[in-house]
Amino acid sequence: MKLVKAPLAAVAALAIFGGGMAAAQDTRLLIGSTSASSSQYGYFVALGQLINDTVPGVMASVAETGATMDNLRRMQRGQVHMGLVTTNIIEHAYNGTQEFEGNPQEAPLLWVYAPAPQNVVVRADAGIATLENLNGKRFNPGIRGSATEATAEAVLAKLGITPDWVRGSTTDVVDMIKDNRVLGYVKSGAGNRLDASSLDINTFTPVQVVSLTDAQVDTIKAEMKDISVVSIEDAGEGIAPYKTWAFALAVSATPDMDEETAYEITKAAMEDTTVQRNALSSLSDYDLSELTMEYGTIPLHPGAARYFTEKGFDIPEHMQPITKQ
């Protein structure tokens, strides 16, 4: 992989990594993450620290971004080298479907790190008992450019529901919900628990999660094959059991990342037992290698595939890396 000159945002982000490695490095990586108010941002900060501490010749920094869609655009422009994606959106990118119609994008998979239930979180005093009650109401589908936003809009459109969409960063929307200027938002869970931003709202004003009905579950299962439906029993104190749509969170890289770098980064992430889990406690419930084999939707990066092959995993056909001619 080529040595790159880190942009100013990346230089600023290096301050996150205390101690770090020496300034002169063979490879500098900028990792696209998500909003800094999200639980997932902490995961990518920890991942950057892990790379700096365990992968020789590589210095990583983390950029706050608009999550999956934004990260894919930045990877395509060469502005970030790896980052957060979701298994459904990356499938659309690879196959050139939906938002990527006629413009497929290669961003080979490194690994999957967590299932991501998509929670429709609303103020408990908003009178929202069903998704249909969102019609015409001020509601946020997720941060702009994220997989959450794109998927929420697609799901609600499929179900014939048209809220009055309000756009903004997670921080802005959390404030708007607290001030009762917006009644709720869609937010990825931290595993099967509510995200940190949802818990933050709940300390100010009680929230609830709106469940899919059985008929809505049937519609999604029949017509939206790129996502799953999950049942959540214990998302947080005072939150009733519910059903919602879900995808998985993953890490992809640009196709020009060299095989050895991808191999070493994947190895570091798969064999780490503390750093990532300390940042995102829900990871303790999963084996990341097994999650990758179960939830991966596109070809692996050759470096990641080499690691999983060495560890004895039978890589599914649709995840076999693309061989460059």
Short mmCIF file of the C-alpha atoms (twelve columns), coordinates in Angstrom:
data_MODEL
# 
_entry.id   MODEL 
# 
loop_
_atom_site.group_PDB 
_atom_site.id 
_atom_site.type_symbol 
_atom_site.label_atom_id 
_atom_site.label_alt_id 
_atom_site.label_comp_id 
_atom_site.label_asym_id 
_atom_site.label_seq_id 
_atom_site.Cartn_x 
_atom_site.Cartn_y 
_atom_site.Cartn_z 
_atom_site.pdbx_PDB_model_num 
ATOM 1   C CA . MET A 1   0.000   0.000   0.000   1 
ATOM 2   C CA . LYS A 2   1.309   3.444   -0.847  1 
ATOM 3   C CA . LEU A 3   2.551   5.837   1.800   1 
ATOM 4   C CA . VAL A 4   -0.035  8.581   2.011   1 
ATOM 5   C CA . LYS A 5   0.167   12.074  3.343   1 
ATOM 6   C CA . ALA A 6   -2.354  12.309  6.161   1 
ATOM 7   C CA . PRO A 7   -4.929  15.093  5.709   1 
ATOM 8   C CA . LEU A 8   -5.382  17.661  8.475   1 
ATOM 9   C CA . ALA A 9   -8.349  15.755  9.924   1 
ATOM 10  C CA . ALA A 10  -6.195  12.677  10.233  1 
ATOM 11  C CA . VAL A 11  -3.347  14.590  11.864  1 
ATOM 12  C CA . ALA A 12  -5.757  15.974  14.440  1 
ATOM 13  C CA . ALA A 13  -7.165  12.515  15.060  1 
ATOM 14  C CA . LEU A 14  -3.714  11.178  15.908  1 
ATOM 15  C CA . ALA A 15  -3.978  12.943  19.230  1 
ATOM 16  C CA . ILE A 16  -6.447  10.221  20.206  1 
ATOM 17  C CA . PHE A 17  -3.707  7.653   20.311  1 
ATOM 18  C CA . GLY A 18  -1.586  8.408   23.347  1 
ATOM 19  C CA . GLY A 19  2.017   7.316   23.073  1 
ATOM 20  C CA . GLY A 20  1.499   5.885   19.602  1 
ATOM 21  C CA . MET A 21  4.334   4.844   17.317  1 
ATOM 22  C CA . ALA A 22  7.157   6.866   15.860  1 
ATOM 23  C CA . ALA A 23  6.240   9.598   13.381  1 
ATOM 24  C CA . ALA A 24  8.084   7.978   10.483  1 
ATOM 25  C CA . GLN A 25  5.983   5.049   9.248   1 
ATOM 26  C CA . ASP A 26  5.775   2.931   6.136   1 
ATOM 27  C CA . THR A 27  1.986   3.156   5.956   1 
ATOM 28  C CA . ARG A 28  -0.526  5.660   7.294   1 
ATOM 29  C CA . LEU A 29  -4.161  4.645   7.416   1 
ATOM 30  C CA . LEU A 30  -7.190  6.833   7.944   1 
ATOM 31  C CA . ILE A 31  -10.176 4.890   9.283   1 
ATOM 32  C CA . GLY A 32  -13.690 6.172   8.558   1 
ATOM 33  C CA . SER A 33  -15.991 5.636   11.518  1 
ATOM 34  C CA . THR A 34  -19.299 7.343   12.414  1 
ATOM 35  C CA . SER A 35  -20.625 10.120  14.674  1 
ATOM 36  C CA . ALA A 36  -18.515 10.635  17.789  1 
ATOM 37  C CA . SER A 37  -21.670 10.363  19.922  1 
ATOM 38  C CA . SER A 38  -22.259 6.778   18.769  1 
ATOM 39  C CA . SER A 39  -21.084 3.711   20.669  1 
ATOM 40  C CA . GLN A 40  -19.546 2.515   17.397  1 
ATOM 41  C CA . TYR A 41  -17.145 5.461   17.295  1 
ATOM 42  C CA . GLY A 42  -15.479 4.161   20.447  1 
ATOM 43  C CA . TYR A 43  -14.978 0.810   18.757  1 
ATOM 44  C CA . PHE A 44  -13.048 2.399   15.891  1 
ATOM 45  C CA . VAL A 45  -10.928 4.493   18.238  1 
ATOM 46  C CA . ALA A 46  -10.014 1.253   20.023  1 
ATOM 47  C CA . LEU A 47  -9.338  -0.453  16.689  1 
ATOM 48  C CA . GLY A 48  -6.993  2.352   15.688  1 
ATOM 49  C CA . GLN A 49  -5.139  1.985   18.983  1 
ATOM 50  C CA . LEU A 50  -4.913  -1.785  18.483  1 
ATOM 51  C CA . ILE A 51  -3.442  -1.357  14.997  1 
ATOM 52  C CA . ASN A 52  -0.893  1.166   16.219  1 
ATOM 53  C CA . ASP A 53  0.181   -1.077  19.080  1 
ATOM 54  C CA . THR A 54  0.331   -4.410  17.254  1 
ATOM 55  C CA . VAL A 55  0.839   -3.957  13.502  1 
ATOM 56  C CA . PRO A 56  4.446   -3.011  12.685  1 
ATOM 57  C CA . GLY A 57  4.970   -0.269  10.133  1 
ATOM 58  C CA . VAL A 58  1.392   0.998   10.231  1 
ATOM 59  C CA . MET A 59  0.039   4.146   11.895  1 
ATOM 60  C CA . ALA A 60  -3.752  4.507   12.004  1 
ATOM 61  C CA . SER A 61  -5.953  7.459   12.849  1 
ATOM 62  C CA . VAL A 62  -9.735  7.756   13.036  1 
ATOM 63  C CA . ALA A 63  -12.007 10.272  11.324  1 
ATOM 64  C CA . GLU A 64  -15.541 11.057  12.461  1 
ATOM 65  C CA . THR A 65  -17.805 10.582  9.423   1 
ATOM 66  C CA . GLY A 66  -21.410 10.030  8.395   1 
ATOM 67  C CA . ALA A 67  -20.943 6.238   8.662   1 
ATOM 68  C CA . THR A 68  -21.408 3.645   5.898   1 
ATOM 69  C CA . MET A 69  -22.500 5.623   2.834   1 
ATOM 70  C CA . ASP A 70  -20.116 8.445   3.648   1 
ATOM 71  C CA . ASN A 71  -17.267 5.993   4.274   1 
ATOM 72  C CA . LEU A 72  -17.838 4.244   0.952   1 
ATOM 73  C CA . ARG A 73  -17.770 7.563   -0.901  1 
ATOM 74  C CA . ARG A 74  -14.584 8.552   0.911   1 
ATOM 75  C CA . MET A 75  -12.967 5.185   0.150   1 
ATOM 76  C CA . GLN A 76  -13.858 5.584   -3.513  1 
ATOM 77  C CA . ARG A 77  -12.192 9.029   -3.513  1 
ATOM 78  C CA . GLY A 78  -9.141  7.708   -1.643  1 
ATOM 79  C CA . GLN A 79  -9.846  9.875   1.415   1 
ATOM 80  C CA . VAL A 80  -10.066 6.963   3.859   1 
ATOM 81  C CA . HIS A 81  -8.490  3.527   3.578   1 
ATOM 82  C CA . MET A 82  -10.830 1.372   5.641   1 
ATOM 83  C CA . GLY A 83  -13.908 1.892   7.745   1 
ATOM 84  C CA . LEU A 84  -17.341 1.072   9.062   1 
ATOM 85  C CA . VAL A 85  -19.815 -0.457  6.618   1 
ATOM 86  C CA . THR A 86  -22.963 -2.512  7.000   1 
ATOM 87  C CA . THR A 87  -23.528 -5.886  5.402   1 
ATOM 88  C CA . ASN A 88  -26.607 -4.778  3.455   1 
ATOM 89  C CA . ILE A 89  -25.240 -1.513  2.026   1 
ATOM 90  C CA . ILE A 90  -21.880 -3.043  1.106   1 
ATOM 91  C CA . GLU A 91  -23.787 -5.751  -0.798  1 
ATOM 92  C CA . HIS A 92  -25.628 -3.062  -2.759  1 
ATOM 93  C CA . ALA A 93  -22.311 -1.332  -3.486  1 
ATOM 94  C CA . TYR A 94  -20.627 -4.522  -4.681  1 
ATOM 95  C CA . ASN A 95  -23.546 -5.529  -6.909  1 
ATOM 96  C CA . GLY A 96  -24.331 -2.018  -8.168  1 
ATOM 97  C CA . THR A 97  -27.914 -2.039  -6.898  1 
ATOM 98  C CA . GLN A 98  -30.234 0.470   -5.189  1 
ATOM 99  C CA . GLU A 99  -28.177 3.572   -4.284  1 
ATOM 100 C CA . PHE A 100 -25.299 2.220   -6.405  1 
ATOM 101 C CA . GLU A 101 -27.359 1.405   -9.512  1 
ATOM 102 C CA . GLY A 102 -25.007 1.491   -12.482 1 
ATOM 103 C CA . ASN A 103 -22.041 2.429   -10.290 1 
ATOM 104 C CA . PRO A 104 -20.775 -0.660  -8.430  1 
ATOM 105 C CA . GLN A 105 -17.991 -0.136  -5.920  1 
ATOM 106 C CA . GLU A 106 -15.316 -2.491  -4.662  1 
ATOM 107 C CA . ALA A 107 -14.615 -2.309  -0.935  1 
ATOM 108 C CA . PRO A 108 -13.560 -5.839  0.050   1 
ATOM 109 C CA . LEU A 109 -14.573 -7.104  3.467   1 
ATOM 110 C CA . LEU A 110 -12.105 -7.467  6.326   1 
ATOM 111 C CA . TRP A 111 -14.448 -8.722  9.060   1 
ATOM 112 C CA . VAL A 112 -17.887 -8.435  10.664  1 
ATOM 113 C CA . TYR A 113 -17.906 -7.311  14.289  1 
ATOM 114 C CA . ALA A 114 -21.522 -7.006  15.474  1 
ATOM 115 C CA . PRO A 115 -25.150 -7.555  14.545  1 
ATOM 116 C CA . ALA A 116 -26.969 -4.189  14.453  1 
ATOM 117 C CA . PRO A 117 -30.664 -4.100  15.334  1 
ATOM 118 C CA . GLN A 118 -32.219 -0.862  14.041  1 
ATOM 119 C CA . ASN A 119 -34.200 0.651   16.885  1 
ATOM 120 C CA . VAL A 120 -37.111 3.039   16.288  1 
ATOM 121 C CA . VAL A 121 -36.621 5.079   19.471  1 
ATOM 122 C CA . VAL A 122 -39.292 7.647   20.378  1 
ATOM 123 C CA . ARG A 123 -40.216 9.765   23.351  1 
ATOM 124 C CA . ALA A 124 -42.563 7.776   25.589  1 
ATOM 125 C CA . ASP A 125 -44.895 10.792  25.774  1 
ATOM 126 C CA . ALA A 126 -45.157 11.122  21.967  1 
ATOM 127 C CA . GLY A 127 -48.128 8.773   21.653  1 
ATOM 128 C CA . ILE A 128 -46.426 6.537   19.070  1 
ATOM 129 C CA . ALA A 129 -47.799 3.016   19.511  1 
ATOM 130 C CA . THR A 130 -47.136 1.721   15.979  1 
ATOM 131 C CA . LEU A 131 -44.967 2.693   13.036  1 
ATOM 132 C CA . GLU A 132 -48.075 4.013   11.263  1 
ATOM 133 C CA . ASN A 133 -48.282 6.699   13.944  1 
ATOM 134 C CA . LEU A 134 -45.076 8.182   12.463  1 
ATOM 135 C CA . ASN A 135 -46.949 9.383   9.366   1 
ATOM 136 C CA . GLY A 136 -46.480 13.148  9.059   1 
ATOM 137 C CA . LYS A 137 -44.516 13.365  12.337  1 
ATOM 138 C CA . ARG A 138 -41.084 14.966  12.740  1 
ATOM 139 C CA . PHE A 139 -38.700 12.020  12.841  1 
ATOM 140 C CA . ASN A 140 -35.039 11.351  12.075  1 
ATOM 141 C CA . PRO A 141 -34.101 8.247   10.023  1 
ATOM 142 C CA . GLY A 142 -30.426 8.226   11.126  1 
ATOM 143 C CA . ILE A 143 -27.410 10.420  10.506  1 
ATOM 144 C CA . ARG A 144 -27.042 11.667  6.937   1 
ATOM 145 C CA . GLY A 145 -25.058 9.302   4.754   1 
ATOM 146 C CA . SER A 146 -25.403 6.314   7.090   1 
ATOM 147 C CA . ALA A 147 -26.701 2.819   6.382   1 
ATOM 148 C CA . THR A 148 -29.208 3.397   9.161   1 
ATOM 149 C CA . GLU A 149 -30.682 6.353   7.263   1 
ATOM 150 C CA . ALA A 150 -30.804 4.598   3.896   1 
ATOM 151 C CA . THR A 151 -32.270 1.408   5.323   1 
ATOM 152 C CA . ALA A 152 -34.835 3.149   7.549   1 
ATOM 153 C CA . GLU A 153 -36.114 5.168   4.603   1 
ATOM 154 C CA . ALA A 154 -36.336 2.014   2.467   1 
ATOM 155 C CA . VAL A 155 -38.130 -0.003  5.165   1 
ATOM 156 C CA . LEU A 156 -40.688 2.682   5.995   1 
ATOM 157 C CA . ALA A 157 -41.321 3.363   2.308   1 
ATOM 158 C CA . LYS A 158 -41.917 -0.355  1.764   1 
ATOM 159 C CA . LEU A 159 -44.397 -0.283  4.650   1 
ATOM 160 C CA . GLY A 160 -46.151 2.808   3.244   1 
ATOM 161 C CA . ILE A 161 -45.119 5.094   6.104   1 
ATOM 162 C CA . THR A 162 -44.061 8.707   5.400   1 
ATOM 163 C CA . PRO A 163 -42.756 10.708  8.366   1 
ATOM 164 C CA . ASP A 164 -41.725 14.359  8.146   1 
ATOM 165 C CA . TRP A 165 -38.000 13.639  7.896   1 
ATOM 166 C CA . VAL A 166 -35.666 15.761  9.993   1 
ATOM 167 C CA . ARG A 167 -31.953 15.594  9.150   1 
ATOM 168 C CA . GLY A 168 -29.003 16.184  11.425  1 
ATOM 169 C CA . SER A 169 -26.069 14.680  13.284  1 
ATOM 170 C CA . THR A 170 -26.708 12.285  16.149  1 
ATOM 171 C CA . THR A 171 -25.722 15.008  18.616  1 
ATOM 172 C CA . ASP A 172 -28.149 17.504  17.072  1 
ATOM 173 C CA . VAL A 173 -30.998 14.992  16.901  1 
ATOM 174 C CA . VAL A 174 -30.494 13.838  20.497  1 
ATOM 175 C CA . ASP A 175 -30.826 17.473  21.588  1 
ATOM 176 C CA . MET A 176 -33.937 17.913  19.424  1 
ATOM 177 C CA . ILE A 177 -35.574 14.831  20.953  1 
ATOM 178 C CA . LYS A 178 -34.787 16.039  24.469  1 
ATOM 179 C CA . ASP A 179 -36.304 19.447  23.607  1 
ATOM 180 C CA . ASN A 180 -39.368 17.786  22.016  1 
ATOM 181 C CA . ARG A 181 -38.637 19.315  18.606  1 
ATOM 182 C CA . VAL A 182 -38.362 15.810  17.102  1 
ATOM 183 C CA . LEU A 183 -40.246 12.841  18.509  1 
ATOM 184 C CA . GLY A 184 -37.615 10.177  17.794  1 
ATOM 185 C CA . TYR A 185 -35.044 8.599   15.525  1 
ATOM 186 C CA . VAL A 186 -33.739 5.303   14.184  1 
ATOM 187 C CA . LYS A 187 -30.491 4.241   15.856  1 
ATOM 188 C CA . SER A 188 -28.350 1.121   15.636  1 
ATOM 189 C CA . GLY A 189 -28.270 -0.803  18.876  1 
ATOM 190 C CA . ALA A 190 -25.116 -1.741  20.732  1 
ATOM 191 C CA . GLY A 191 -25.665 -5.432  20.197  1 
ATOM 192 C CA . ASN A 192 -29.081 -6.168  21.696  1 
ATOM 193 C CA . ARG A 193 -28.934 -3.140  23.988  1 
ATOM 194 C CA . LEU A 194 -29.791 0.478   23.287  1 
ATOM 195 C CA . ASP A 195 -27.035 2.681   21.908  1 
ATOM 196 C CA . ALA A 196 -25.294 5.187   24.204  1 
ATOM 197 C CA . SER A 197 -27.113 8.119   22.604  1 
ATOM 198 C CA . SER A 198 -30.500 6.458   23.247  1 
ATOM 199 C CA . LEU A 199 -29.548 5.828   26.869  1 
ATOM 200 C CA . ASP A 200 -28.539 9.485   27.105  1 
ATOM 201 C CA . ILE A 201 -32.004 10.569  25.940  1 
ATOM 202 C CA . ASN A 202 -33.618 8.129   28.369  1 
ATOM 203 C CA . THR A 203 -31.918 9.789   31.340  1 
ATOM 204 C CA . PHE A 204 -33.578 13.080  30.336  1 
ATOM 205 C CA . THR A 205 -36.970 11.873  29.134  1 
ATOM 206 C CA . PRO A 206 -38.290 8.281   29.026  1 
ATOM 207 C CA . VAL A 207 -38.171 6.558   25.639  1 
ATOM 208 C CA . GLN A 208 -39.723 3.471   24.102  1 
ATOM 209 C CA . VAL A 209 -38.889 1.366   21.048  1 
ATOM 210 C CA . VAL A 210 -41.649 0.882   18.479  1 
ATOM 211 C CA . SER A 211 -42.091 -2.731  17.383  1 
ATOM 212 C CA . LEU A 212 -42.883 -4.119  13.956  1 
ATOM 213 C CA . THR A 213 -46.256 -5.832  13.697  1 
ATOM 214 C CA . ASP A 214 -46.507 -9.441  12.473  1 
ATOM 215 C CA . ALA A 215 -47.803 -8.195  9.107   1 
ATOM 216 C CA . GLN A 216 -44.861 -5.789  8.772   1 
ATOM 217 C CA . VAL A 217 -42.447 -8.597  9.653   1 
ATOM 218 C CA . ASP A 218 -43.957 -10.715 6.871   1 
ATOM 219 C CA . THR A 219 -43.589 -7.869  4.359   1 
ATOM 220 C CA . ILE A 220 -39.936 -7.259  5.210   1 
ATOM 221 C CA . LYS A 221 -39.056 -10.952 5.109   1 
ATOM 222 C CA . ALA A 222 -40.770 -11.384 1.747   1 
ATOM 223 C CA . GLU A 223 -39.587 -8.225  -0.005  1 
ATOM 224 C CA . MET A 224 -36.320 -7.066  1.617   1 
ATOM 225 C CA . LYS A 225 -33.921 -9.994  1.469   1 
ATOM 226 C CA . ASP A 226 -30.848 -7.896  2.335   1 
ATOM 227 C CA . ILE A 227 -31.960 -7.351  5.947   1 
ATOM 228 C CA . SER A 228 -33.160 -9.561  8.786   1 
ATOM 229 C CA . VAL A 229 -35.867 -9.279  11.433  1 
ATOM 230 C CA . VAL A 230 -34.836 -9.825  15.041  1 
ATOM 231 C CA . SER A 231 -36.667 -10.083 18.358  1 
ATOM 232 C CA . ILE A 232 -35.152 -8.138  21.248  1 
ATOM 233 C CA . GLU A 233 -36.140 -9.134  24.767  1 
ATOM 234 C CA . ASP A 234 -33.968 -6.897  26.965  1 
ATOM 235 C CA . ALA A 235 -32.743 -3.694  25.295  1 
ATOM 236 C CA . GLY A 236 -32.623 -1.714  28.522  1 
ATOM 237 C CA . GLU A 237 -34.445 -0.929  31.730  1 
ATOM 238 C CA . GLY A 238 -38.093 -0.158  31.087  1 
ATOM 239 C CA . ILE A 239 -37.951 -1.131  27.393  1 
ATOM 240 C CA . ALA A 240 -40.618 -3.671  26.408  1 
ATOM 241 C CA . PRO A 241 -39.698 -6.582  24.070  1 
ATOM 242 C CA . TYR A 242 -39.982 -5.687  20.381  1 
ATOM 243 C CA . LYS A 243 -39.254 -6.808  16.826  1 
ATOM 244 C CA . THR A 244 -37.215 -4.723  14.406  1 
ATOM 245 C CA . TRP A 245 -35.084 -4.936  11.282  1 
ATOM 246 C CA . ALA A 246 -31.337 -5.544  11.440  1 
ATOM 247 C CA . PHE A 247 -28.116 -5.890  9.501   1 
ATOM 248 C CA . ALA A 248 -24.546 -6.414  10.705  1 
ATOM 249 C CA . LEU A 249 -21.686 -3.962  11.224  1 
ATOM 250 C CA . ALA A 250 -18.433 -4.684  9.453   1 
ATOM 251 C CA . VAL A 251 -15.059 -3.284  8.424   1 
ATOM 252 C CA . SER A 252 -14.107 -2.963  4.753   1 
ATOM 253 C CA . ALA A 253 -11.009 -1.640  3.017   1 
ATOM 254 C CA . THR A 254 -10.138 -0.045  -0.268  1 
ATOM 255 C CA . PRO A 255 -9.210  -2.644  -2.911  1 
ATOM 256 C CA . ASP A 256 -5.709  -1.184  -3.214  1 
ATOM 257 C CA . MET A 257 -4.779  -1.998  0.397   1 
ATOM 258 C CA . ASP A 258 -1.919  -4.477  0.022   1 
ATOM 259 C CA . GLU A 259 -2.466  -8.069  1.103   1 
ATOM 260 C CA . GLU A 260 0.067   -8.096  3.921   1 
ATOM 261 C CA . THR A 261 -1.371  -4.975  5.568   1 
ATOM 262 C CA . ALA A 262 -4.918  -6.398  5.375   1 
ATOM 263 C CA . TYR A 263 -3.688  -9.728  6.751   1 
ATOM 264 C CA . GLU A 264 -1.903  -8.169  9.725   1 
ATOM 265 C CA . ILE A 265 -4.808  -5.863  10.597  1 
ATOM 266 C CA . THR A 266 -7.326  -8.714  10.382  1 
ATOM 267 C CA . LYS A 267 -5.073  -10.948 12.478  1 
ATOM 268 C CA . ALA A 268 -4.730  -8.236  15.127  1 
ATOM 269 C CA . ALA A 269 -8.490  -7.705  15.318  1 
ATOM 270 C CA . MET A 270 -9.435  -11.390 15.362  1 
ATOM 271 C CA . GLU A 271 -6.865  -12.350 17.999  1 
ATOM 272 C CA . ASP A 272 -7.446  -9.400  20.319  1 
ATOM 273 C CA . THR A 273 -9.362  -10.361 23.467  1 
ATOM 274 C CA . THR A 274 -9.460  -7.083  25.384  1 
ATOM 275 C CA . VAL A 275 -9.084  -3.795  23.506  1 
ATOM 276 C CA . GLN A 276 -12.139 -4.013  21.233  1 
ATOM 277 C CA . ARG A 277 -14.317 -5.578  23.933  1 
ATOM 278 C CA . ASN A 278 -13.392 -2.877  26.427  1 
ATOM 279 C CA . ALA A 279 -14.618 -0.297  23.917  1 
ATOM 280 C CA . LEU A 280 -17.826 -2.150  22.972  1 
ATOM 281 C CA . SER A 281 -18.903 -4.566  25.683  1 
ATOM 282 C CA . SER A 282 -21.436 -6.358  23.450  1 
ATOM 283 C CA . LEU A 283 -18.513 -7.880  21.514  1 
ATOM 284 C CA . SER A 284 -17.971 -10.224 24.460  1 
ATOM 285 C CA . ASP A 285 -21.023 -12.164 23.236  1 
ATOM 286 C CA . TYR A 286 -19.507 -13.004 19.848  1 
ATOM 287 C CA . ASP A 287 -16.611 -14.694 18.083  1 
ATOM 288 C CA . LEU A 288 -15.694 -12.195 15.350  1 
ATOM 289 C CA . SER A 289 -14.368 -14.816 12.944  1 
ATOM 290 C CA . GLU A 290 -17.578 -16.835 13.194  1 
ATOM 291 C CA . LEU A 291 -19.677 -13.661 12.806  1 
ATOM 292 C CA . THR A 292 -17.759 -12.862 9.629   1 
ATOM 293 C CA . MET A 293 -18.460 -16.275 8.126   1 
ATOM 294 C CA . GLU A 294 -22.141 -16.039 9.113   1 
ATOM 295 C CA . TYR A 295 -22.962 -12.445 8.137   1 
ATOM 296 C CA . GLY A 296 -20.481 -11.590 5.371   1 
ATOM 297 C CA . THR A 297 -22.208 -10.655 2.115   1 
ATOM 298 C CA . ILE A 298 -19.351 -9.791  -0.283  1 
ATOM 299 C CA . PRO A 299 -15.857 -11.098 -1.152  1 
ATOM 300 C CA . LEU A 300 -13.178 -10.816 1.501   1 
ATOM 301 C CA . HIS A 301 -9.997  -8.855  0.963   1 
ATOM 302 C CA . PRO A 302 -7.284  -11.369 -0.077  1 
ATOM 303 C CA . GLY A 303 -5.335  -10.560 3.087   1 
ATOM 304 C CA . ALA A 304 -8.342  -11.244 5.313   1 
ATOM 305 C CA . ALA A 305 -9.142  -14.417 3.364   1 
ATOM 306 C CA . ARG A 306 -5.585  -15.643 3.921   1 
ATOM 307 C CA . TYR A 307 -5.961  -15.190 7.666   1 
ATOM 308 C CA . PHE A 308 -9.313  -17.016 7.878   1 
ATOM 309 C CA . THR A 309 -8.012  -19.834 5.647   1 
ATOM 310 C CA . GLU A 310 -4.965  -20.284 7.879   1 
ATOM 311 C CA . LYS A 311 -7.287  -20.576 10.864  1 
ATOM 312 C CA . GLY A 312 -9.236  -23.378 9.202   1 
ATOM 313 C CA . PHE A 313 -12.428 -21.547 8.260   1 
ATOM 314 C CA . ASP A 314 -14.380 -22.730 5.231   1 
ATOM 315 C CA . ILE A 315 -14.986 -19.437 3.422   1 
ATOM 316 C CA . PRO A 316 -18.409 -19.362 1.699   1 
ATOM 317 C CA . GLU A 317 -18.358 -19.139 -2.086  1 
ATOM 318 C CA . HIS A 318 -19.836 -15.626 -2.169  1 
ATOM 319 C CA . MET A 319 -17.052 -14.417 0.140   1 
ATOM 320 C CA . GLN A 320 -14.140 -15.842 -1.837  1 
ATOM 321 C CA . PRO A 321 -11.701 -12.996 -2.645  1 
ATOM 322 C CA . ILE A 322 -11.526 -11.582 -6.130  1 
ATOM 323 C CA . THR A 323 -8.295  -12.581 -7.870  1 
ATOM 324 C CA . LYS A 324 -6.683  -9.701  -9.714  1 
ATOM 325 C CA . GLN A 325 -5.543  -10.513 -13.245 1 
# 
